Amino acid sequence: MQFNLKARDWHNWISVILLIPMLIVGLSTLFLAHKKELGLDKLDLTPYVGWLPGYGAAPAPGGHTEARSSLALADGAHLIGTQGGLFRVAKVDDQLRAEAIRELGGTAVRDIAAAPFGIVVAAKNGVWLETRQGWRKALDSDAWNANAMPDGSVVVAVKDGGLLASRDGEAWEALPGIRPALAALSSGELVRERVTLGKLMIDLHTGKAFFGKSLEWIWIYLLGAVWVFLGFTGLWLWWKSQTKRRDAARGKLAAGAARG
Amino acid sequence: MAKTFGIALAIIALLALVAAVAMLCHGFVARVQMKRYKHRGGAKP
């Protein structure tokens, strides 16, 4: 076997071998640019992706059960919010045992508050409420924080919605005056975003450094589309050359056979 | 609406990926066939 690889051969073979990963990265990049607008986070594909080696069959122990929030209950039990769900930890036969709350399985639980109308949980997939009937989603928003107020209401901080308050867990209203007060801050009172070398590298990579957060999709689109374009045109050229060479060899063989 | 659009785009992307894999396999098959024809024709593979 002879190895005489020139730069063009290296280029061809590395491209052919890495073509599929390249296309996966390019195509997925186009989706990431509009992840929010396309509502990609609302599509649950958990049952369909178990075959991918990175997800595996069983959830990884440790990381998903790291505590992020907690609430002591009147009966001595604790509710523990983790990156991978909500758990009730209580003493059974003198031993602490954890029990998963099924409704909140697999979602990051960031905060827990006890209100007179029930327990309010701020989770990545929404604000949840536990009443006598069980757990139900009270708000379909990415929630960061839940706080029980002295007047019996609960205030939650939700992504893109600001601070919302409720006295019954049913009706949620924006806290009046908070947004205008924050918007009225003068530039002198606001500290500029700290840019570290690590952050600069991320922002150069995502295009935020050039286009800002709202327009970084232009950068992502450009690079993702070029990636996909080069991948497909390269594949097309390679495929054409291979089939052409095969046809030529077949023609030559047939011609030789005809000559006898 | 946006969700449907997202699903449609994802299906198109998946089909494009499947087409790419098929083309790649077909290209390799053509390459093997070419070597075989050349070999049968007496040329160096």
PDB file of C-alpha atoms in Angstrom:
ATOM      1  CA  MET A   1       0.000   0.000   0.000  1.00  0.00           C
ATOM      2  CA  GLN A   2       1.384   3.387  -0.963  1.00  0.00           C
ATOM      3  CA  PHE A   3       0.829   6.602   0.940  1.00  0.00           C
ATOM      4  CA  ASN A   4       1.535   9.689  -1.084  1.00  0.00           C
ATOM      5  CA  LEU A   5      -0.881  12.231   0.241  1.00  0.00           C
ATOM      6  CA  LYS A   6      -0.618  15.751  -1.141  1.00  0.00           C
ATOM      7  CA  ALA A   7      -2.269  18.831   0.325  1.00  0.00           C
ATOM      8  CA  ARG A   8      -5.282  18.358  -1.945  1.00  0.00           C
ATOM      9  CA  ASP A   9      -5.655  14.741  -0.834  1.00  0.00           C
ATOM     10  CA  TRP A  10      -5.450  15.736   2.817  1.00  0.00           C
ATOM     11  CA  HIS A  11      -8.058  18.396   2.154  1.00  0.00           C
ATOM     12  CA  ASN A  12     -10.344  15.942   0.353  1.00  0.00           C
ATOM     13  CA  TRP A  13     -10.108  13.107   2.823  1.00  0.00           C
ATOM     14  CA  ILE A  14     -10.424  15.181   5.969  1.00  0.00           C
ATOM     15  CA  SER A  15     -13.455  16.917   4.409  1.00  0.00           C
ATOM     16  CA  VAL A  16     -15.083  13.623   3.467  1.00  0.00           C
ATOM     17  CA  ILE A  17     -14.467  12.072   6.888  1.00  0.00           C
ATOM     18  CA  LEU A  18     -15.691  15.113   8.810  1.00  0.00           C
ATOM     19  CA  LEU A  19     -18.507  16.021   6.448  1.00  0.00           C
ATOM     20  CA  ILE A  20     -21.365  14.710   8.574  1.00  0.00           C
ATOM     21  CA  PRO A  21     -20.197  16.365  11.837  1.00  0.00           C
ATOM     22  CA  MET A  22     -19.660  19.560   9.838  1.00  0.00           C
ATOM     23  CA  LEU A  23     -23.209  19.474   8.465  1.00  0.00           C
ATOM     24  CA  ILE A  24     -24.659  18.666  11.897  1.00  0.00           C
ATOM     25  CA  VAL A  25     -22.867  21.665  13.414  1.00  0.00           C
ATOM     26  CA  GLY A  26     -23.834  23.969  10.521  1.00  0.00           C
ATOM     27  CA  LEU A  27     -27.496  22.973  10.445  1.00  0.00           C
ATOM     28  CA  SER A  28     -27.938  23.055  14.222  1.00  0.00           C
ATOM     29  CA  THR A  29     -26.285  26.505  14.321  1.00  0.00           C
ATOM     30  CA  LEU A  30     -29.051  27.868  12.108  1.00  0.00           C
ATOM     31  CA  PHE A  31     -31.612  26.605  14.624  1.00  0.00           C
ATOM     32  CA  LEU A  32     -29.735  28.036  17.608  1.00  0.00           C
ATOM     33  CA  ALA A  33     -29.857  31.523  16.068  1.00  0.00           C
ATOM     34  CA  HIS A  34     -33.645  31.507  16.482  1.00  0.00           C
ATOM     35  CA  LYS A  35     -34.040  29.075  19.354  1.00  0.00           C
ATOM     36  CA  LYS A  36     -36.468  31.337  21.187  1.00  0.00           C
ATOM     37  CA  GLU A  37     -38.528  32.476  18.187  1.00  0.00           C
ATOM     38  CA  LEU A  38     -38.977  28.908  16.977  1.00  0.00           C
ATOM     39  CA  GLY A  39     -39.958  27.743  20.455  1.00  0.00           C
ATOM     40  CA  LEU A  40     -37.397  24.945  20.334  1.00  0.00           C
ATOM     41  CA  ASP A  41     -37.225  24.655  24.119  1.00  0.00           C
ATOM     42  CA  LYS A  42     -40.934  23.861  24.260  1.00  0.00           C
ATOM     43  CA  LEU A  43     -40.525  20.683  22.203  1.00  0.00           C
ATOM     44  CA  ASP A  44     -39.798  17.777  24.498  1.00  0.00           C
ATOM     45  CA  LEU A  45     -37.822  15.101  22.656  1.00  0.00           C
ATOM     46  CA  THR A  46     -36.689  13.137  25.719  1.00  0.00           C
ATOM     47  CA  PRO A  47     -38.343   9.831  24.658  1.00  0.00           C
ATOM     48  CA  TYR A  48     -36.739   9.963  21.192  1.00  0.00           C
ATOM     49  CA  VAL A  49     -33.108  10.806  21.912  1.00  0.00           C
ATOM     50  CA  GLY A  50     -32.171   8.057  24.382  1.00  0.00           C
ATOM     51  CA  TRP A  51     -30.288   6.208  21.615  1.00  0.00           C
ATOM     52  CA  LEU A  52     -27.746   9.037  21.367  1.00  0.00           C
ATOM     53  CA  PRO A  53     -24.656   7.986  23.361  1.00  0.00           C
ATOM     54  CA  GLY A  54     -24.409  11.337  25.161  1.00  0.00           C
ATOM     55  CA  TYR A  55     -27.838  10.987  26.756  1.00  0.00           C
ATOM     56  CA  GLY A  56     -27.706   7.322  27.737  1.00  0.00           C
ATOM     57  CA  ALA A  57     -30.508   5.352  29.330  1.00  0.00           C
ATOM     58  CA  ALA A  58     -30.086   6.329  32.976  1.00  0.00           C
ATOM     59  CA  PRO A  59     -29.673   9.883  34.288  1.00  0.00           C
ATOM     60  CA  ALA A  60     -26.176  10.674  35.554  1.00  0.00           C
ATOM     61  CA  PRO A  61     -26.073  10.585  39.368  1.00  0.00           C
ATOM     62  CA  GLY A  62     -24.742  13.569  41.291  1.00  0.00           C
ATOM     63  CA  GLY A  63     -24.959  16.556  38.993  1.00  0.00           C
ATOM     64  CA  HIS A  64     -28.726  16.502  38.561  1.00  0.00           C
ATOM     65  CA  THR A  65     -29.436  16.236  42.270  1.00  0.00           C
ATOM     66  CA  GLU A  66     -27.239  19.085  43.441  1.00  0.00           C
ATOM     67  CA  ALA A  67     -29.416  21.245  45.720  1.00  0.00           C
ATOM     68  CA  ARG A  68     -30.339  24.709  44.461  1.00  0.00           C
ATOM     69  CA  SER A  69     -33.185  25.638  46.783  1.00  0.00           C
ATOM     70  CA  SER A  70     -35.001  24.307  49.839  1.00  0.00           C
ATOM     71  CA  LEU A  71     -38.051  24.798  52.050  1.00  0.00           C
ATOM     72  CA  ALA A  72     -38.718  23.365  55.495  1.00  0.00           C
ATOM     73  CA  LEU A  73     -42.276  22.077  55.816  1.00  0.00           C
ATOM     74  CA  ALA A  74     -44.457  22.088  58.926  1.00  0.00           C
ATOM     75  CA  ASP A  75     -44.354  18.276  59.203  1.00  0.00           C
ATOM     76  CA  GLY A  76     -40.553  18.287  59.494  1.00  0.00           C
ATOM     77  CA  ALA A  77     -39.943  17.262  55.886  1.00  0.00           C
ATOM     78  CA  HIS A  78     -37.958  19.351  53.412  1.00  0.00           C
ATOM     79  CA  LEU A  79     -38.607  20.195  49.805  1.00  0.00           C
ATOM     80  CA  ILE A  80     -35.302  20.287  47.924  1.00  0.00           C
ATOM     81  CA  GLY A  81     -35.091  21.934  44.527  1.00  0.00           C
ATOM     82  CA  THR A  82     -32.303  20.636  42.281  1.00  0.00           C
ATOM     83  CA  GLN A  83     -31.060  21.077  38.750  1.00  0.00           C
ATOM     84  CA  GLY A  84     -32.992  17.954  37.808  1.00  0.00           C
ATOM     85  CA  GLY A  85     -36.271  18.255  39.704  1.00  0.00           C
ATOM     86  CA  LEU A  86     -37.981  18.682  43.053  1.00  0.00           C
ATOM     87  CA  PHE A  87     -37.628  16.165  45.892  1.00  0.00           C
ATOM     88  CA  ARG A  88     -39.362  15.698  49.208  1.00  0.00           C
ATOM     89  CA  VAL A  89     -36.946  14.552  51.884  1.00  0.00           C
ATOM     90  CA  ALA A  90     -38.538  13.126  55.042  1.00  0.00           C
ATOM     91  CA  LYS A  91     -37.680  10.768  57.868  1.00  0.00           C
ATOM     92  CA  VAL A  92     -38.930   7.231  57.350  1.00  0.00           C
ATOM     93  CA  ASP A  93     -37.989   4.686  60.058  1.00  0.00           C
ATOM     94  CA  ASP A  94     -35.395   7.074  61.481  1.00  0.00           C
ATOM     95  CA  GLN A  95     -33.756   7.434  58.091  1.00  0.00           C
ATOM     96  CA  LEU A  96     -33.975  10.358  55.703  1.00  0.00           C
ATOM     97  CA  ARG A  97     -35.438   9.328  52.380  1.00  0.00           C
ATOM     98  CA  ALA A  98     -35.928  11.399  49.234  1.00  0.00           C
ATOM     99  CA  GLU A  99     -38.961  11.079  47.032  1.00  0.00           C
ATOM    100  CA  ALA A 100     -39.150  12.708  43.608  1.00  0.00           C
ATOM    101  CA  ILE A 101     -42.101  14.962  42.772  1.00  0.00           C
ATOM    102  CA  ARG A 102     -43.108  13.439  39.454  1.00  0.00           C
ATOM    103  CA  GLU A 103     -44.643  16.595  37.945  1.00  0.00           C
ATOM    104  CA  LEU A 104     -41.390  18.527  38.267  1.00  0.00           C
ATOM    105  CA  GLY A 105     -39.046  15.774  37.161  1.00  0.00           C
ATOM    106  CA  GLY A 106     -36.173  16.796  34.891  1.00  0.00           C
ATOM    107  CA  THR A 107     -36.564  20.548  35.292  1.00  0.00           C
ATOM    108  CA  ALA A 108     -34.316  22.959  37.214  1.00  0.00           C
ATOM    109  CA  VAL A 109     -36.051  24.069  40.429  1.00  0.00           C
ATOM    110  CA  ARG A 110     -34.628  27.439  41.405  1.00  0.00           C
ATOM    111  CA  ASP A 111     -36.728  28.615  44.328  1.00  0.00           C
ATOM    112  CA  ILE A 112     -39.488  27.468  46.674  1.00  0.00           C
ATOM    113  CA  ALA A 113     -41.823  29.667  48.724  1.00  0.00           C
ATOM    114  CA  ALA A 114     -44.595  28.830  51.182  1.00  0.00           C
ATOM    115  CA  ALA A 115     -47.759  30.925  50.742  1.00  0.00           C
ATOM    116  CA  PRO A 116     -51.094  30.652  52.569  1.00  0.00           C
ATOM    117  CA  PHE A 117     -52.692  29.267  49.386  1.00  0.00           C
ATOM    118  CA  GLY A 118     -50.008  26.618  48.780  1.00  0.00           C
ATOM    119  CA  ILE A 119     -46.363  26.041  47.970  1.00  0.00           C
ATOM    120  CA  VAL A 120     -45.026  28.007  45.024  1.00  0.00           C
ATOM    121  CA  VAL A 121     -42.052  26.693  43.056  1.00  0.00           C
ATOM    122  CA  ALA A 122     -40.044  28.760  40.576  1.00  0.00           C
ATOM    123  CA  ALA A 123     -38.720  26.359  37.946  1.00  0.00           C
ATOM    124  CA  LYS A 124     -37.188  26.600  34.503  1.00  0.00           C
ATOM    125  CA  ASN A 125     -40.342  25.274  32.875  1.00  0.00           C
ATOM    126  CA  GLY A 126     -42.736  27.515  34.815  1.00  0.00           C
ATOM    127  CA  VAL A 127     -44.185  28.520  38.158  1.00  0.00           C
ATOM    128  CA  TRP A 128     -45.753  25.529  39.919  1.00  0.00           C
ATOM    129  CA  LEU A 129     -48.270  25.468  42.705  1.00  0.00           C
ATOM    130  CA  GLU A 130     -49.002  22.698  45.176  1.00  0.00           C
ATOM    131  CA  THR A 131     -52.487  22.659  46.589  1.00  0.00           C
ATOM    132  CA  ARG A 132     -54.532  19.867  48.143  1.00  0.00           C
ATOM    133  CA  GLN A 133     -55.304  18.624  44.639  1.00  0.00           C
ATOM    134  CA  GLY A 134     -51.605  18.160  43.904  1.00  0.00           C
ATOM    135  CA  TRP A 135     -49.049  19.970  41.741  1.00  0.00           C
ATOM    136  CA  ARG A 136     -50.072  22.070  38.769  1.00  0.00           C
ATOM    137  CA  LYS A 137     -48.423  24.672  36.583  1.00  0.00           C
ATOM    138  CA  ALA A 138     -49.636  28.151  37.506  1.00  0.00           C
ATOM    139  CA  LEU A 139     -47.547  30.120  34.986  1.00  0.00           C
ATOM    140  CA  ASP A 140     -45.856  28.964  31.796  1.00  0.00           C
ATOM    141  CA  SER A 141     -42.734  31.127  32.117  1.00  0.00           C
ATOM    142  CA  ASP A 142     -39.079  30.539  32.890  1.00  0.00           C
ATOM    143  CA  ALA A 143     -39.021  31.505  36.589  1.00  0.00           C
ATOM    144  CA  TRP A 144     -35.978  32.531  38.594  1.00  0.00           C
ATOM    145  CA  ASN A 145     -37.218  33.273  42.056  1.00  0.00           C
ATOM    146  CA  ALA A 146     -40.273  32.985  44.338  1.00  0.00           C
ATOM    147  CA  ASN A 147     -40.710  35.084  47.446  1.00  0.00           C
ATOM    148  CA  ALA A 148     -43.462  34.915  50.093  1.00  0.00           C
ATOM    149  CA  MET A 149     -44.526  38.438  51.083  1.00  0.00           C
ATOM    150  CA  PRO A 150     -45.752  39.506  54.577  1.00  0.00           C
ATOM    151  CA  ASP A 151     -49.216  40.316  53.136  1.00  0.00           C
ATOM    152  CA  GLY A 152     -49.753  36.686  52.099  1.00  0.00           C
ATOM    153  CA  SER A 153     -48.988  37.159  48.420  1.00  0.00           C
ATOM    154  CA  VAL A 154     -46.132  35.577  46.484  1.00  0.00           C
ATOM    155  CA  VAL A 155     -43.864  37.425  44.092  1.00  0.00           C
ATOM    156  CA  VAL A 156     -42.062  35.532  41.332  1.00  0.00           C
ATOM    157  CA  ALA A 157     -39.366  36.805  38.988  1.00  0.00           C
ATOM    158  CA  VAL A 158     -39.905  35.415  35.491  1.00  0.00           C
ATOM    159  CA  LYS A 159     -37.823  35.727  32.365  1.00  0.00           C
ATOM    160  CA  ASP A 160     -39.061  38.537  30.077  1.00  0.00           C
ATOM    161  CA  GLY A 161     -42.011  39.137  32.423  1.00  0.00           C
ATOM    162  CA  GLY A 162     -40.320  40.811  35.368  1.00  0.00           C
ATOM    163  CA  LEU A 163     -41.825  40.564  38.840  1.00  0.00           C
ATOM    164  CA  LEU A 164     -45.322  39.092  39.053  1.00  0.00           C
ATOM    165  CA  ALA A 165     -47.436  38.892  42.214  1.00  0.00           C
ATOM    166  CA  SER A 166     -50.384  36.696  43.136  1.00  0.00           C
ATOM    167  CA  ARG A 167     -52.634  36.329  46.162  1.00  0.00           C
ATOM    168  CA  ASP A 168     -54.168  33.004  45.133  1.00  0.00           C
ATOM    169  CA  GLY A 169     -51.788  31.386  42.648  1.00  0.00           C
ATOM    170  CA  GLU A 170     -54.396  31.865  39.909  1.00  0.00           C
ATOM    171  CA  ALA A 171     -54.145  35.511  38.852  1.00  0.00           C
ATOM    172  CA  TRP A 172     -50.664  36.974  38.393  1.00  0.00           C
ATOM    173  CA  GLU A 173     -50.099  40.683  37.984  1.00  0.00           C
ATOM    174  CA  ALA A 174     -46.969  42.730  37.384  1.00  0.00           C
ATOM    175  CA  LEU A 175     -45.765  44.610  40.450  1.00  0.00           C
ATOM    176  CA  PRO A 176     -46.621  48.234  39.664  1.00  0.00           C
ATOM    177  CA  GLY A 177     -43.835  50.758  39.285  1.00  0.00           C
ATOM    178  CA  ILE A 178     -40.857  48.368  39.373  1.00  0.00           C
ATOM    179  CA  ARG A 179     -40.084  48.309  35.652  1.00  0.00           C
ATOM    180  CA  PRO A 180     -40.361  52.094  35.138  1.00  0.00           C
ATOM    181  CA  ALA A 181     -38.184  52.646  38.232  1.00  0.00           C
ATOM    182  CA  LEU A 182     -35.472  50.359  36.860  1.00  0.00           C
ATOM    183  CA  ALA A 183     -35.810  51.872  33.378  1.00  0.00           C
ATOM    184  CA  ALA A 184     -35.388  55.366  34.838  1.00  0.00           C
ATOM    185  CA  LEU A 185     -31.921  54.583  36.214  1.00  0.00           C
ATOM    186  CA  SER A 186     -29.353  57.024  34.866  1.00  0.00           C
ATOM    187  CA  SER A 187     -26.334  55.635  33.024  1.00  0.00           C
ATOM    188  CA  GLY A 188     -24.130  56.839  35.897  1.00  0.00           C
ATOM    189  CA  GLU A 189     -25.877  54.429  38.261  1.00  0.00           C
ATOM    190  CA  LEU A 190     -25.454  51.448  35.997  1.00  0.00           C
ATOM    191  CA  VAL A 191     -22.167  49.594  36.014  1.00  0.00           C
ATOM    192  CA  ARG A 192     -20.874  48.642  32.588  1.00  0.00           C
ATOM    193  CA  GLU A 193     -20.884  44.951  31.795  1.00  0.00           C
ATOM    194  CA  ARG A 194     -17.551  43.400  32.782  1.00  0.00           C
ATOM    195  CA  VAL A 195     -15.776  41.925  29.772  1.00  0.00           C
ATOM    196  CA  THR A 196     -13.181  39.305  30.646  1.00  0.00           C
ATOM    197  CA  LEU A 197     -10.959  37.564  28.129  1.00  0.00           C
ATOM    198  CA  GLY A 198     -13.164  34.491  28.473  1.00  0.00           C
ATOM    199  CA  LYS A 199     -16.291  36.520  27.753  1.00  0.00           C
ATOM    200  CA  LEU A 200     -14.635  38.324  24.851  1.00  0.00           C
ATOM    201  CA  MET A 201     -13.774  34.963  23.313  1.00  0.00           C
ATOM    202  CA  ILE A 202     -17.386  33.812  23.683  1.00  0.00           C
ATOM    203  CA  ASP A 203     -18.692  37.086  22.219  1.00  0.00           C
ATOM    204  CA  LEU A 204     -16.245  36.926  19.300  1.00  0.00           C
ATOM    205  CA  HIS A 205     -17.406  33.378  18.707  1.00  0.00           C
ATOM    206  CA  THR A 206     -21.135  34.142  18.857  1.00  0.00           C
ATOM    207  CA  GLY A 207     -20.922  37.507  17.058  1.00  0.00           C
ATOM    208  CA  LYS A 208     -22.235  39.493  20.034  1.00  0.00           C
ATOM    209  CA  ALA A 209     -19.024  41.556  20.041  1.00  0.00           C
ATOM    210  CA  PHE A 210     -19.817  42.805  16.506  1.00  0.00           C
ATOM    211  CA  PHE A 211     -23.619  42.864  16.286  1.00  0.00           C
ATOM    212  CA  GLY A 212     -24.843  43.007  19.890  1.00  0.00           C
ATOM    213  CA  LYS A 213     -27.116  40.449  21.532  1.00  0.00           C
ATOM    214  CA  SER A 214     -30.203  41.278  19.470  1.00  0.00           C
ATOM    215  CA  LEU A 215     -28.495  40.984  16.088  1.00  0.00           C
ATOM    216  CA  GLU A 216     -25.935  38.274  16.766  1.00  0.00           C
ATOM    217  CA  TRP A 217     -28.144  35.923  14.738  1.00  0.00           C
ATOM    218  CA  ILE A 218     -26.761  37.604  11.580  1.00  0.00           C
ATOM    219  CA  TRP A 219     -23.268  36.346  12.446  1.00  0.00           C
ATOM    220  CA  ILE A 220     -24.572  32.921  13.421  1.00  0.00           C
ATOM    221  CA  TYR A 221     -26.583  32.679  10.194  1.00  0.00           C
ATOM    222  CA  LEU A 222     -23.663  33.757   8.025  1.00  0.00           C
ATOM    223  CA  LEU A 223     -21.236  31.282   9.509  1.00  0.00           C
ATOM    224  CA  GLY A 224     -23.759  28.448   9.840  1.00  0.00           C
ATOM    225  CA  ALA A 225     -25.019  28.913   6.279  1.00  0.00           C
ATOM    226  CA  VAL A 226     -21.473  29.044   4.858  1.00  0.00           C
ATOM    227  CA  TRP A 227     -20.635  25.878   6.775  1.00  0.00           C
ATOM    228  CA  VAL A 228     -23.683  24.059   5.342  1.00  0.00           C
ATOM    229  CA  PHE A 229     -23.086  25.475   1.852  1.00  0.00           C
ATOM    230  CA  LEU A 230     -19.433  24.377   1.785  1.00  0.00           C
ATOM    231  CA  GLY A 231     -20.404  20.984   3.168  1.00  0.00           C
ATOM    232  CA  PHE A 232     -23.034  20.266   0.527  1.00  0.00           C
ATOM    233  CA  THR A 233     -21.111  21.693  -2.451  1.00  0.00           C
ATOM    234  CA  GLY A 234     -17.997  19.779  -1.345  1.00  0.00           C
ATOM    235  CA  LEU A 235     -20.010  16.581  -1.048  1.00  0.00           C
ATOM    236  CA  TRP A 236     -21.582  17.167  -4.462  1.00  0.00           C
ATOM    237  CA  LEU A 237     -18.158  17.694  -6.126  1.00  0.00           C
ATOM    238  CA  TRP A 238     -16.667  14.631  -4.432  1.00  0.00           C
ATOM    239  CA  TRP A 239     -19.680  12.439  -5.312  1.00  0.00           C
ATOM    240  CA  LYS A 240     -19.581  13.632  -8.934  1.00  0.00           C
ATOM    241  CA  SER A 241     -15.872  12.888  -9.252  1.00  0.00           C
ATOM    242  CA  GLN A 242     -16.288   9.395  -7.769  1.00  0.00           C
ATOM    243  CA  THR A 243     -19.218   8.420 -10.009  1.00  0.00           C
ATOM    244  CA  LYS A 244     -17.520   9.934 -13.076  1.00  0.00           C
ATOM    245  CA  ARG A 245     -14.343   7.962 -12.475  1.00  0.00           C
ATOM    246  CA  ARG A 246     -16.368   4.803 -11.899  1.00  0.00           C
ATOM    247  CA  ASP A 247     -18.319   5.338 -15.156  1.00  0.00           C
ATOM    248  CA  ALA A 248     -15.101   5.995 -17.075  1.00  0.00           C
ATOM    249  CA  ALA A 249     -13.523   2.788 -15.696  1.00  0.00           C
ATOM    250  CA  ARG A 250     -16.671   0.814 -16.516  1.00  0.00           C
ATOM    251  CA  GLY A 251     -16.725   2.269 -20.064  1.00  0.00           C
ATOM    252  CA  LYS A 252     -13.102   1.350 -20.576  1.00  0.00           C
ATOM    253  CA  LEU A 253     -13.699  -2.188 -19.338  1.00  0.00           C
ATOM    254  CA  ALA A 254     -16.750  -2.583 -21.617  1.00  0.00           C
ATOM    255  CA  ALA A 255     -14.792  -1.221 -24.593  1.00  0.00           C
ATOM    256  CA  GLY A 256     -11.944  -3.639 -23.881  1.00  0.00           C
ATOM    257  CA  ALA A 257     -14.375  -6.571 -23.682  1.00  0.00           C
ATOM    258  CA  ALA A 258     -15.990  -5.528 -27.000  1.00  0.00           C
ATOM    259  CA  ARG A 259     -12.591  -5.467 -28.712  1.00  0.00           C
ATOM    260  CA  GLY A 260     -12.237  -9.026 -27.607  1.00  0.00           C
TER     261      GLY A 260
ATOM    262  CA  MET B   1     -47.173  28.738  14.333  1.00  0.00           C
ATOM    263  CA  ALA B   2     -43.488  29.319  15.139  1.00  0.00           C
ATOM    264  CA  LYS B   3     -43.330  25.854  16.692  1.00  0.00           C
ATOM    265  CA  THR B   4     -44.770  24.262  13.539  1.00  0.00           C
ATOM    266  CA  PHE B   5     -42.259  26.193  11.468  1.00  0.00           C
ATOM    267  CA  GLY B   6     -39.480  24.974  13.761  1.00  0.00           C
ATOM    268  CA  ILE B   7     -40.612  21.351  13.399  1.00  0.00           C
ATOM    269  CA  ALA B   8     -40.855  21.719   9.595  1.00  0.00           C
ATOM    270  CA  LEU B   9     -37.340  23.180   9.462  1.00  0.00           C
ATOM    271  CA  ALA B  10     -36.005  20.400  11.681  1.00  0.00           C
ATOM    272  CA  ILE B  11     -37.543  17.766   9.375  1.00  0.00           C
ATOM    273  CA  ILE B  12     -35.994  19.447   6.306  1.00  0.00           C
ATOM    274  CA  ALA B  13     -32.609  19.584   8.040  1.00  0.00           C
ATOM    275  CA  LEU B  14     -32.897  15.916   8.999  1.00  0.00           C
ATOM    276  CA  LEU B  15     -33.792  14.942   5.420  1.00  0.00           C
ATOM    277  CA  ALA B  16     -30.837  16.976   4.150  1.00  0.00           C
ATOM    278  CA  LEU B  17     -28.591  15.110   6.565  1.00  0.00           C
ATOM    279  CA  VAL B  18     -29.971  11.736   5.486  1.00  0.00           C
ATOM    280  CA  ALA B  19     -29.440  12.750   1.829  1.00  0.00           C
ATOM    281  CA  ALA B  20     -25.841  13.697   2.657  1.00  0.00           C
ATOM    282  CA  VAL B  21     -25.209  10.320   4.319  1.00  0.00           C
ATOM    283  CA  ALA B  22     -26.774   8.531   1.314  1.00  0.00           C
ATOM    284  CA  MET B  23     -24.615  10.517  -1.112  1.00  0.00           C
ATOM    285  CA  LEU B  24     -21.523   9.771   0.918  1.00  0.00           C
ATOM    286  CA  CYS B  25     -22.279   6.037   0.930  1.00  0.00           C
ATOM    287  CA  HIS B  26     -23.055   6.094  -2.785  1.00  0.00           C
ATOM    288  CA  GLY B  27     -19.781   7.911  -3.444  1.00  0.00           C
ATOM    289  CA  PHE B  28     -17.832   5.267  -1.542  1.00  0.00           C
ATOM    290  CA  VAL B  29     -19.635   2.462  -3.383  1.00  0.00           C
ATOM    291  CA  ALA B  30     -18.772   4.161  -6.696  1.00  0.00           C
ATOM    292  CA  ARG B  31     -15.152   4.400  -5.565  1.00  0.00           C
ATOM    293  CA  VAL B  32     -14.993   0.683  -4.772  1.00  0.00           C
ATOM    294  CA  GLN B  33     -16.671  -0.181  -8.079  1.00  0.00           C
ATOM    295  CA  MET B  34     -14.227   2.031  -9.960  1.00  0.00           C
ATOM    296  CA  LYS B  35     -11.271   0.218  -8.389  1.00  0.00           C
ATOM    297  CA  ARG B  36     -12.827  -3.129  -9.256  1.00  0.00           C
ATOM    298  CA  TYR B  37     -13.404  -2.164 -12.908  1.00  0.00           C
ATOM    299  CA  LYS B  38      -9.869  -0.849 -13.180  1.00  0.00           C
ATOM    300  CA  HIS B  39      -8.522  -4.041 -11.684  1.00  0.00           C
ATOM    301  CA  ARG B  40     -10.526  -6.185 -14.091  1.00  0.00           C
ATOM    302  CA  GLY B  41      -9.392  -4.035 -16.977  1.00  0.00           C
ATOM    303  CA  GLY B  42      -5.778  -4.747 -16.104  1.00  0.00           C
ATOM    304  CA  ALA B  43      -5.007  -1.271 -14.801  1.00  0.00           C
ATOM    305  CA  LYS B  44      -3.350  -0.649 -11.456  1.00  0.00           C
ATOM    306  CA  PRO B  45      -6.044  -0.144  -8.816  1.00  0.00           C
TER     307      PRO B  45
END
